[in-house]
Amino acid sequence: MELTPEDITAIVLSLKVAFAATALSLPLGFAAAWLIVFRTFRGKVLLEVLVNLPLTLPPVVIGYLLLLLLGKNGWLGQLLASAGIHLIFTWKAAVIASAVVGFPLLVRSIRLGMESIDPLLVKASRTLGASWLDSLLSVILPLSMKGIIAGSSLMFARSLGEFGATIILAGNIPGVTQTIPLAIYDYASSPSSTAMALSLCFVSIVISVAVLFLHELLSRKIDRSNGL
Amino acid sequence: MELTPEDITAIVLSLKVAFAATALSLPLGFAAAWLIVFRTFRGKVLLEVLVNLPLTLPPVVIGYLLLLLLGKNGWLGQLLASAGIHLIFTWKAAVIASAVVGFPLLVRSIRLGMESIDPLLVKASRTLGASWLDSLLSVILPLSMKGIIAGSSLMFARSLGEFGATIILAGNIPGVTQTIPLAIYDYASSPSSTAMALSLCFVSIVISVAVLFLHELLSRKIDRSNGL
Amino acid sequence: NLSVAASLKEVINELCASYSAKHPGALFVKNFGGSGTLAGQIENGAPADLFIAANTEWMDHLNSKKLIAGPSIKTFAYNSLVFTGATSKKVTSMKDILSLDKIAIGSPKSVPAGEYAMAAMTKAGIAGKLSGKLVMAKDVRECLMYAELGEVDGGFVYRTDALLAKKAKILFVVPQNLYPRVVYPMAVTAKAAQNEEAKAFLAYLQGDEAGAVLSKFGFLLK
Amino acid sequence: MKLHIDIEKTLGGFSLQLTTDLSGERVGIFGDSGSGKTTLIHLLSGLLRPDRGEILLDGECLFSSKRGVDLSPEQRRIAIVFQQAMLFPHLSARSNLLYGYRRCSDADRAITPESLIELFQLRPLLQRRVRHLSGGEKQRIALARAVLSNPRLLLMDEPLSALDDTLRFQIIPYLKSVSEEFRIPYLFISHSMTEMRLMAEQVIVVKGGQLVEETTPEGLARSRMALSQGGYLNLLRLADPVADRGLVAWRWGRNTLLISPDRLEERALFELSSRDIILFRKHPEAISARNLLECTVKEMFDADGRVGVVLSVNGEQLVAEIVRSAADELGVAAGSTLFAAIKASAFRQLG
Amino acid sequence: MKLHIDIEKTLGGFSLQLTTDLSGERVGIFGDSGSGKTTLIHLLSGLLRPDRGEILLDGECLFSSKRGVDLSPEQRRIAIVFQQAMLFPHLSARSNLLYGYRRCSDADRAITPESLIELFQLRPLLQRRVRHLSGGEKQRIALARAVLSNPRLLLMDEPLSALDDTLRFQIIPYLKSVSEEFRIPYLFISHSMTEMRLMAEQVIVVKGGQLVEETTPEGLARSRMALSQGGYLNLLRLADPVADRGLVAWRWGRNTLLISPDRLEERALFELSSRDIILFRKHPEAISARNLLECTVKEMFDADGRVGVVLSVNGEQLVAEIVRSAADELGVAAGSTLFAAIKASAFRQLG
Ligand SMILES: Nc1ncnc2c1ncn2[C@@H]1O[C@H](COP(=O)(O)OP(=O)(O)OP(=O)(O)O)[C@@H](O)[C@H]1O
Ligand SMILES: Nc1ncnc2c1ncn2[C@@H]1O[C@H](COP(=O)(O)OP(=O)(O)OP(=O)(O)O)[C@@H](O)[C@H]1O
Ligand SMILES: [Mg+2]
Ligand SMILES: [Mg+2]
């Protein structure tokens, strides 16, 4: 097994993208889970559908829709462009693609974590003078940490494998937006470099196993510190 | 919004594939979850990694690996061929691709369901004369039904969106293996038929919303019948 | 910034390398993908200066939207359709493929090579008899992969792709009279219309040196 | 404290409708399970929103459907102590203790951690993990945590019922001293008559979401004497224990009581069931009961067929419970003299 | 039943090492929390695997590390009744009831559902959802379910401790009649001395995973008289109640006892604490206690400084508990005559 410098770049980029996508989604996923678990409001079903949508649509479609939204003519794209921000074709686009695709998995895990919090603990914090935001950060956040970690590891793993949405939104530019799956795609589309494709697959597997282990480790640690 | 007869075929095929993939994976996913939750054995970590692998690898890679395994020269493919079974390029291949890709999501949900079963209930059934298999079917299965339903709906939704692995293992043959995502891909590749692509996206979304609702409905019903 | 059809990856990489060697200041950012994907990206503001497509359809589409500097559209290269496979059966002409079990072509709706292959079969009068045997692939490379792995007896691919294969051999060349010419058009995007470097590279690609490289990879120059 | 409550709330099949004006520092809320006590205090603290009505605390409007006022829980400054301690499992004992204090504005910080740590003897617990605390220690921290949030009113929802008897009475003195030392009025929910008598000055009785009675703990205890397992529970404050042939002689006002040995403390609280007192008209001679007290009948009251006899024993008071036939036979009447026999083992030391 | 146990098992920091031969139909297992009782019955039933040793039931080897025998739980035919009923929540009461019966081979089906439904009065419950059953109903179903699996041995792990007092004693007669009518021997775990005395003929006491004592329920009760809150609990089987001026006169052998009214049944079981009996050397005249019994001292025993006085009352037996100084003062000795005063409210009806 040998890796070219380009492969190494792709691996580093993949890790960077997966990491950034996870970090970016965490606050949003946490907020979405909180809304779904602790709040009752109109349009909750809509939120649930929206959150779960990326799961159902093929990533290619998601990528295409994102391109329409964030592109030159998309309303969000125009907004960002007027602020001097160009996302398409940069590694940031890869981050956004991964983030959207992995979001439902993240929210589902955090929800499960939150659903096991005793609501009286939250109430207790409110009567002790914490505003809802304070209570969210000082009680709900630490107590749903297990779900957050599970969700993050799931999302990280999913991001490492994200292909369809990324190639559309970010392009397949070696050294800039070419993540491991895109590099594998490149290799695999030429019969002469199947071996290279397989080495990258192997790297991918090794990373995800490492993530799984890290997750087990962290969640055991949290079990211990919460005395569960 | 208009749908051609070919689109209708694709929709029906998609539903059939998603349904078959879910039905096929359920017993296996249930068994895998059971092994992980209730049993201690060597190689458990290996099983966990294997189950979670499809999450990390890009679907294209999964498709490629499945092709190597199930193809004419793959060992499993040869075995099946000698039994007169040819999977590749049939709708069954699409089922297998979807099943493999959705498997980690299914297992994770069933696990969460099983982890909430009081182990004493299982023990009680054993001392009442149930063998482990009997106890699995008469106690563990009905009590993890909520997780099974959540997992199935997740898996069904994921199957509806499966593209990367399917297109490699099953090809993109209209009327035979062309599911909704593949049809969208075909439409999207030509500048003139973007509108058709969007109608199919819309169908996809409608179906997944329906699945989400069905899931909510079923899991409430189970809540009620278990008196939780 | 180049947006290049994926099937041209190897040749473009080599051309860029040799250009850079002569013009040390030139820096390339290459994006490889399907022609439709690339066009969609350009339509939505992707920073591409030069677009090389695998067919004229998407080029025309962009041109009609005034995203391409119209006058700069040139032909990059031509290609030809061949039938390749690792089968032991004797296949030397369009008629012979009737004896095969499975044949891979690109999905005619989304893959130009598939469209050409379909046209050729129709013209040869065998399309009707093959309908159950065709395997539609996502792109040409997938066709080749199927052929290489022996999952199909053979497939219609471009000559350039067929030359990359190890196991699959070119069994016959599809007569040019059966299908429209395979053209790779290239153009500078509207945005880069005033970009001298882009124009210079475009000119280089039309030159003799580029021609030699293209021939090496199996492309036709006219 | 002046608390004006006039609220309605419907929850599923249950509806609460309650109007009352409470004043006084220590109010007990008594009622069967499901009568709406917890619902009431959730409404008061802002954790639940009444359907209609208003709540005024010391003149300030906390909620009013008419005026559209609805202060959030943190604005009301009403702390709750729950049945389970509800400590935050991810924080240390110290951080739990200071949770409310840290969120309290400087102006309101009348009570400081130091004083409470002293009073509640929390110092050795501060560094501990929550799960390494015993049930009683947890509840002590929870109580201190609530007090340190410097609330205007403390609501206690059966704060002791998850604890075993010993712990329960160890904590009661803390609860009372909190209110006294820091002038925090409280509402105290309990099913236990003894807790009620130790903790409350007045009691409201709730039933089916409605207020059915306003009374005193003593009145409540007497009216429910016949119904409860232990009858009327006399609470005796005893002092100066001295060992006496295997037993302990405690001073009870100007009397001495012989009691089976338990923990020795300078002063202690004992419980004695009205049913553990046997009355004689004449002095019985040799008797296994170690306490024989000469006493005068102060008054008598009826409770569901039983007779409560309020006795004066050298200035101290004791309620004995006898059946009607015994009352007739003994000729008990206000002013008559009797002998009360009590076994050494009948007393139960609390706390 | 003959049960030979000789096993070792280590679980984390806890290790169980137990060797005994039990015979008899009703064996109690007594021990503090954490002493290994549950572990022991899990080992017996095959839910846990001993590290070493052997278990023989009526000669059949259930487990032997030497011979490599380890029957699975369903092969052992040993049923367990747990502290919580552990009914399957997804099944109806009827399906729960028949769960074990359906899995029982024809040859072993000595007990039929019909007979048990009758005995346990389950007919009105059969169609109900599990969650619509009360705690006591659940436990009755759980017990019947275990019995209907036609086990060779029934293990009961504190089957009553999750129930309130009333329910608890409603169920005990069922438990006993099961063993008697269907000849199923049982091992019964409990912390309650009264349950032990009602349910067991012999008792093994477990401590720290070791067997520390083999005794009878009576021996156990006497030796622990001073330690437990209620002292020694006398169990009195009374019959033929007759109303008597607000009280109820029950027949106790050839004696009559006046007791505060509770449920009226032809025969009933009452509990009376040894501490609720006051002894006099002479007959006291007017007294509020409604029962004054003349009795003879049969024997006396010491328990941690207290004196247990075994009294014979017209052929019935009663244990009173007094302190040493009282024993001296009264001059109690075997053969002496005393008067025992007991208040009408001191009796507690069980079940
Ligand atoms: N969210 C709710 N939806 C429907 N009914 C409710 C809800 N919350 C409480 N109830 C009902 O309101 C009634 C009063 O409940 P509450 O908890 O106030 O009683 P409580 O007096 O505190 O009882 P306990 O002494 O058992 O704590 C109960 O019958 C309960 O079932
Ligand atoms: N799986 C386990 N791992 C480690 N220790 C265990 C395990 N199971 C039980 N123990 C320990 O074994 C000891 C005995 O437990 P066991 O449940 O048998 O006690 P018990 O006598 O039934 O107590 P109780 O009366 O509270 O039910 C306890 O100290 C317990 O902590
Ligand atoms: Mg309550
Ligand atoms: Mg136990």
mmCIF file of N, CA and C in Angstrom, chain A residues 64 67-68 70-74 88-89 163 167-174 176-178 185-194, chain C residues 3 6 9-10 29-34 37-38 40-48 67 138-139 141 144-145 148 161 164-166:
data_model
loop_
_atom_site.group_PDB
_atom_site.id
_atom_site.type_symbol
_atom_site.label_atom_id
_atom_site.label_comp_id
_atom_site.label_asym_id
_atom_site.label_seq_id
_atom_site.Cartn_x
_atom_site.Cartn_y
_atom_site.Cartn_z
ATOM 1 N N TYR A 64 -27.397 19.195 -5.595
ATOM 2 C CA TYR A 64 -27.957 20.034 -6.642
ATOM 3 C C TYR A 64 -28.816 21.147 -6.042
ATOM 4 N N LEU A 67 -26.699 23.663 -4.511
ATOM 5 C CA LEU A 67 -26.074 24.488 -5.538
ATOM 6 C C LEU A 67 -27.040 25.578 -5.995
ATOM 7 N N LEU A 68 -28.301 25.173 -6.165
ATOM 8 C CA LEU A 68 -29.300 26.159 -6.561
ATOM 9 C C LEU A 68 -29.466 27.242 -5.506
ATOM 10 N N LEU A 70 -27.200 28.071 -3.013
ATOM 11 C CA LEU A 70 -25.990 28.814 -2.653
ATOM 12 C C LEU A 70 -25.260 29.390 -3.858
ATOM 13 N N GLY A 71 -25.716 29.010 -5.055
ATOM 14 C CA GLY A 71 -25.026 29.468 -6.262
ATOM 15 C C GLY A 71 -25.243 30.950 -6.519
ATOM 16 N N LYS A 72 -24.702 31.373 -7.614
ATOM 17 C CA LYS A 72 -24.729 32.788 -7.975
ATOM 18 C C LYS A 72 -26.157 33.323 -8.006
ATOM 19 N N ASN A 73 -27.067 32.452 -8.468
ATOM 20 C CA ASN A 73 -28.437 32.915 -8.629
ATOM 21 C C ASN A 73 -29.335 32.539 -7.457
ATOM 22 N N GLY A 74 -28.828 31.708 -6.568
ATOM 23 C CA GLY A 74 -29.627 31.331 -5.408
ATOM 24 C C GLY A 74 -29.732 32.523 -4.467
ATOM 25 N N ILE A 88 -19.097 28.150 -3.131
ATOM 26 C CA ILE A 88 -19.032 27.107 -4.151
ATOM 27 C C ILE A 88 -17.594 26.866 -4.577
ATOM 28 N N PHE A 89 -17.269 25.581 -4.706
ATOM 29 C CA PHE A 89 -15.947 25.217 -5.218
ATOM 30 C C PHE A 89 -14.822 25.423 -4.234
ATOM 31 N N PHE A 163 -20.041 11.771 -0.658
ATOM 32 C CA PHE A 163 -19.536 11.886 -2.020
ATOM 33 C C PHE A 163 -20.487 12.705 -2.893
ATOM 34 N N ILE A 167 -19.422 16.401 -4.526
ATOM 35 C CA ILE A 167 -18.849 16.572 -5.859
ATOM 36 C C ILE A 167 -19.619 17.620 -6.635
ATOM 37 N N ILE A 168 -20.882 17.786 -6.317
ATOM 38 C CA ILE A 168 -21.653 18.800 -7.037
ATOM 39 C C ILE A 168 -21.411 20.190 -6.471
ATOM 40 N N LEU A 169 -21.432 20.283 -5.150
ATOM 41 C CA LEU A 169 -21.349 21.611 -4.552
ATOM 42 C C LEU A 169 -19.911 22.132 -4.519
ATOM 43 N N ALA A 170 -18.962 21.217 -4.347
ATOM 44 C CA ALA A 170 -17.584 21.679 -4.146
ATOM 45 C C ALA A 170 -16.697 21.351 -5.333
ATOM 46 N N GLY A 171 -17.189 20.486 -6.198
ATOM 47 C CA GLY A 171 -16.340 20.082 -7.315
ATOM 48 C C GLY A 171 -15.317 19.057 -6.855
ATOM 49 N N ASN A 172 -14.551 18.569 -7.804
ATOM 50 C CA ASN A 172 -13.588 17.511 -7.513
ATOM 51 C C ASN A 172 -12.216 18.038 -7.871
ATOM 52 N N ILE A 173 -11.727 18.978 -7.075
ATOM 53 C CA ILE A 173 -10.484 19.665 -7.415
ATOM 54 C C ILE A 173 -9.357 19.153 -6.525
ATOM 55 N N PRO A 174 -8.426 18.413 -7.093
ATOM 56 C CA PRO A 174 -7.352 17.859 -6.266
ATOM 57 C C PRO A 174 -6.675 18.950 -5.463
ATOM 58 N N VAL A 176 -7.829 20.901 -3.362
ATOM 59 C CA VAL A 176 -8.704 21.954 -2.856
ATOM 60 C C VAL A 176 -9.987 21.364 -2.276
ATOM 61 N N THR A 177 -10.673 20.560 -3.078
ATOM 62 C CA THR A 177 -11.919 19.987 -2.576
ATOM 63 C C THR A 177 -11.954 18.466 -2.750
ATOM 64 N N GLN A 178 -10.837 17.890 -3.148
ATOM 65 C CA GLN A 178 -10.871 16.451 -3.371
ATOM 66 C C GLN A 178 -10.671 15.684 -2.060
ATOM 67 N N TYR A 185 -13.049 7.905 -6.219
ATOM 68 C CA TYR A 185 -13.853 7.955 -7.444
ATOM 69 C C TYR A 185 -12.949 8.163 -8.655
ATOM 70 N N ASP A 186 -12.024 9.090 -8.487
ATOM 71 C CA ASP A 186 -11.096 9.358 -9.573
ATOM 72 C C ASP A 186 -10.293 8.117 -9.943
ATOM 73 N N TYR A 187 -9.765 7.494 -8.893
ATOM 74 C CA TYR A 187 -8.950 6.298 -9.131
ATOM 75 C C TYR A 187 -9.786 5.191 -9.749
ATOM 76 N N ALA A 188 -10.985 5.042 -9.180
ATOM 77 C CA ALA A 188 -11.786 3.896 -9.592
ATOM 78 C C ALA A 188 -12.284 4.041 -11.015
ATOM 79 N N SER A 189 -12.328 5.279 -11.502
ATOM 80 C CA SER A 189 -12.856 5.421 -12.850
ATOM 81 C C SER A 189 -11.796 5.136 -13.897
ATOM 82 N N SER A 190 -10.605 4.846 -13.432
ATOM 83 C CA SER A 190 -9.626 4.421 -14.419
ATOM 84 C C SER A 190 -9.129 3.038 -14.019
ATOM 85 N N PRO A 191 -9.222 2.086 -14.899
ATOM 86 C CA PRO A 191 -8.972 0.692 -14.555
ATOM 87 C C PRO A 191 -7.558 0.456 -14.039
ATOM 88 N N SER A 192 -6.641 1.376 -14.364
ATOM 89 C CA SER A 192 -5.249 1.110 -14.003
ATOM 90 C C SER A 192 -4.943 1.369 -12.539
ATOM 91 N N SER A 193 -5.849 2.063 -11.860
ATOM 92 C CA SER A 193 -5.459 2.460 -10.507
ATOM 93 C C SER A 193 -6.380 1.916 -9.429
ATOM 94 N N THR A 194 -6.944 0.738 -9.669
ATOM 95 C CA THR A 194 -7.822 0.125 -8.673
ATOM 96 C C THR A 194 -7.108 -0.076 -7.341
ATOM 97 N N SER C 3 -12.489 23.561 -15.815
ATOM 98 C CA SER C 3 -13.543 22.590 -15.540
ATOM 99 C C SER C 3 -13.534 21.616 -16.705
ATOM 100 N N ALA C 6 -14.621 14.441 -16.918
ATOM 101 C CA ALA C 6 -13.792 13.486 -16.186
ATOM 102 C C ALA C 6 -13.019 12.571 -17.119
ATOM 103 N N LYS C 9 -9.341 13.385 -17.878
ATOM 104 C CA LYS C 9 -8.461 13.668 -16.754
ATOM 105 C C LYS C 9 -6.981 13.444 -17.054
ATOM 106 N N GLU C 10 -6.657 12.251 -17.525
ATOM 107 C CA GLU C 10 -5.244 11.913 -17.721
ATOM 108 C C GLU C 10 -4.564 12.847 -18.718
ATOM 109 N N VAL C 29 -5.917 25.138 -11.478
ATOM 110 C CA VAL C 29 -6.844 24.523 -10.525
ATOM 111 C C VAL C 29 -7.831 23.745 -11.366
ATOM 112 N N LYS C 30 -7.773 22.414 -11.228
ATOM 113 C CA LYS C 30 -8.550 21.581 -12.142
ATOM 114 C C LYS C 30 -9.750 20.969 -11.427
ATOM 115 N N ASN C 31 -10.892 21.012 -12.093
ATOM 116 C CA ASN C 31 -12.082 20.385 -11.538
ATOM 117 C C ASN C 31 -12.598 19.372 -12.553
ATOM 118 N N PHE C 32 -12.631 18.113 -12.137
ATOM 119 C CA PHE C 32 -13.087 17.074 -13.050
ATOM 120 C C PHE C 32 -14.482 16.605 -12.659
ATOM 121 N N GLY C 33 -15.341 16.385 -13.626
ATOM 122 C CA GLY C 33 -16.675 15.904 -13.311
ATOM 123 C C GLY C 33 -17.435 15.651 -14.591
ATOM 124 N N GLY C 34 -18.698 15.225 -14.453
ATOM 125 C CA GLY C 34 -19.532 15.038 -15.628
ATOM 126 C C GLY C 34 -19.806 16.389 -16.295
ATOM 127 N N THR C 37 -22.713 18.218 -14.677
ATOM 128 C CA THR C 37 -22.364 18.745 -13.359
ATOM 129 C C THR C 37 -21.555 20.022 -13.499
ATOM 130 N N LEU C 38 -20.565 19.954 -14.360
ATOM 131 C CA LEU C 38 -19.689 21.112 -14.534
ATOM 132 C C LEU C 38 -20.474 22.303 -15.058
ATOM 133 N N GLY C 40 -23.654 22.862 -14.736
ATOM 134 C CA GLY C 40 -24.498 23.346 -13.649
ATOM 135 C C GLY C 40 -23.696 24.214 -12.690
ATOM 136 N N GLN C 41 -22.478 23.779 -12.411
ATOM 137 C CA GLN C 41 -21.640 24.548 -11.492
ATOM 138 C C GLN C 41 -21.318 25.920 -12.076
ATOM 139 N N ILE C 42 -20.982 25.934 -13.375
ATOM 140 C CA ILE C 42 -20.634 27.204 -14.002
ATOM 141 C C ILE C 42 -21.858 28.120 -13.991
ATOM 142 N N GLU C 43 -23.018 27.503 -14.276
ATOM 143 C CA GLU C 43 -24.257 28.268 -14.276
ATOM 144 C C GLU C 43 -24.490 28.934 -12.926
ATOM 145 N N ASN C 44 -24.058 28.231 -11.853
ATOM 146 C CA ASN C 44 -24.289 28.759 -10.520
ATOM 147 C C ASN C 44 -23.082 29.484 -9.944
ATOM 148 N N GLY C 45 -22.218 29.920 -10.836
ATOM 149 C CA GLY C 45 -21.178 30.828 -10.384
ATOM 150 C C GLY C 45 -19.867 30.198 -9.987
ATOM 151 N N ALA C 46 -19.645 28.953 -10.399
ATOM 152 C CA ALA C 46 -18.365 28.341 -10.071
ATOM 153 C C ALA C 46 -17.248 29.101 -10.785
ATOM 154 N N PRO C 47 -16.118 29.263 -10.153
ATOM 155 C CA PRO C 47 -15.038 30.068 -10.721
ATOM 156 C C PRO C 47 -14.245 29.304 -11.780
ATOM 157 N N ALA C 48 -14.847 29.081 -12.958
ATOM 158 C CA ALA C 48 -14.133 28.376 -14.014
ATOM 159 C C ALA C 48 -13.748 29.368 -15.108
ATOM 160 N N LEU C 67 -22.922 32.409 -20.943
ATOM 161 C CA LEU C 67 -21.928 32.171 -19.895
ATOM 162 C C LEU C 67 -20.586 31.805 -20.506
ATOM 163 N N LYS C 138 -23.535 4.519 -15.410
ATOM 164 C CA LYS C 138 -23.575 5.926 -15.033
ATOM 165 C C LYS C 138 -22.690 6.744 -15.962
ATOM 166 N N ASP C 139 -21.590 6.162 -16.372
ATOM 167 C CA ASP C 139 -20.701 6.859 -17.296
ATOM 168 C C ASP C 139 -19.841 5.836 -18.033
ATOM 169 N N ARG C 141 -16.702 5.245 -17.877
ATOM 170 C CA ARG C 141 -15.731 4.523 -17.039
ATOM 171 C C ARG C 141 -16.385 3.325 -16.343
ATOM 172 N N LEU C 144 -16.623 0.538 -18.754
ATOM 173 C CA LEU C 144 -15.324 -0.103 -18.890
ATOM 174 C C LEU C 144 -15.049 -1.018 -17.693
ATOM 175 N N MET C 145 -15.435 -0.522 -16.531
ATOM 176 C CA MET C 145 -15.223 -1.316 -15.311
ATOM 177 C C MET C 145 -16.003 -2.633 -15.397
ATOM 178 N N GLU C 148 -14.181 -4.822 -17.758
ATOM 179 C CA GLU C 148 -12.909 -5.244 -17.178
ATOM 180 C C GLU C 148 -13.124 -6.371 -16.158
ATOM 181 N N ASP C 161 -10.694 5.496 -23.656
ATOM 182 C CA ASP C 161 -10.913 4.742 -22.409
ATOM 183 C C ASP C 161 -10.476 3.302 -22.591
ATOM 184 N N LEU C 164 -6.983 2.319 -21.911
ATOM 185 C CA LEU C 164 -6.510 2.281 -20.531
ATOM 186 C C LEU C 164 -6.713 0.906 -19.893
ATOM 187 N N ALA C 165 -7.617 0.129 -20.476
ATOM 188 C CA ALA C 165 -7.994 -1.143 -19.853
ATOM 189 C C ALA C 165 -6.853 -2.147 -19.916
ATOM 190 N N LYS C 166 -6.847 -3.071 -18.997
ATOM 191 C CA LYS C 166 -5.809 -4.091 -18.971
ATOM 192 C C LYS C 166 -6.320 -5.379 -19.587
#
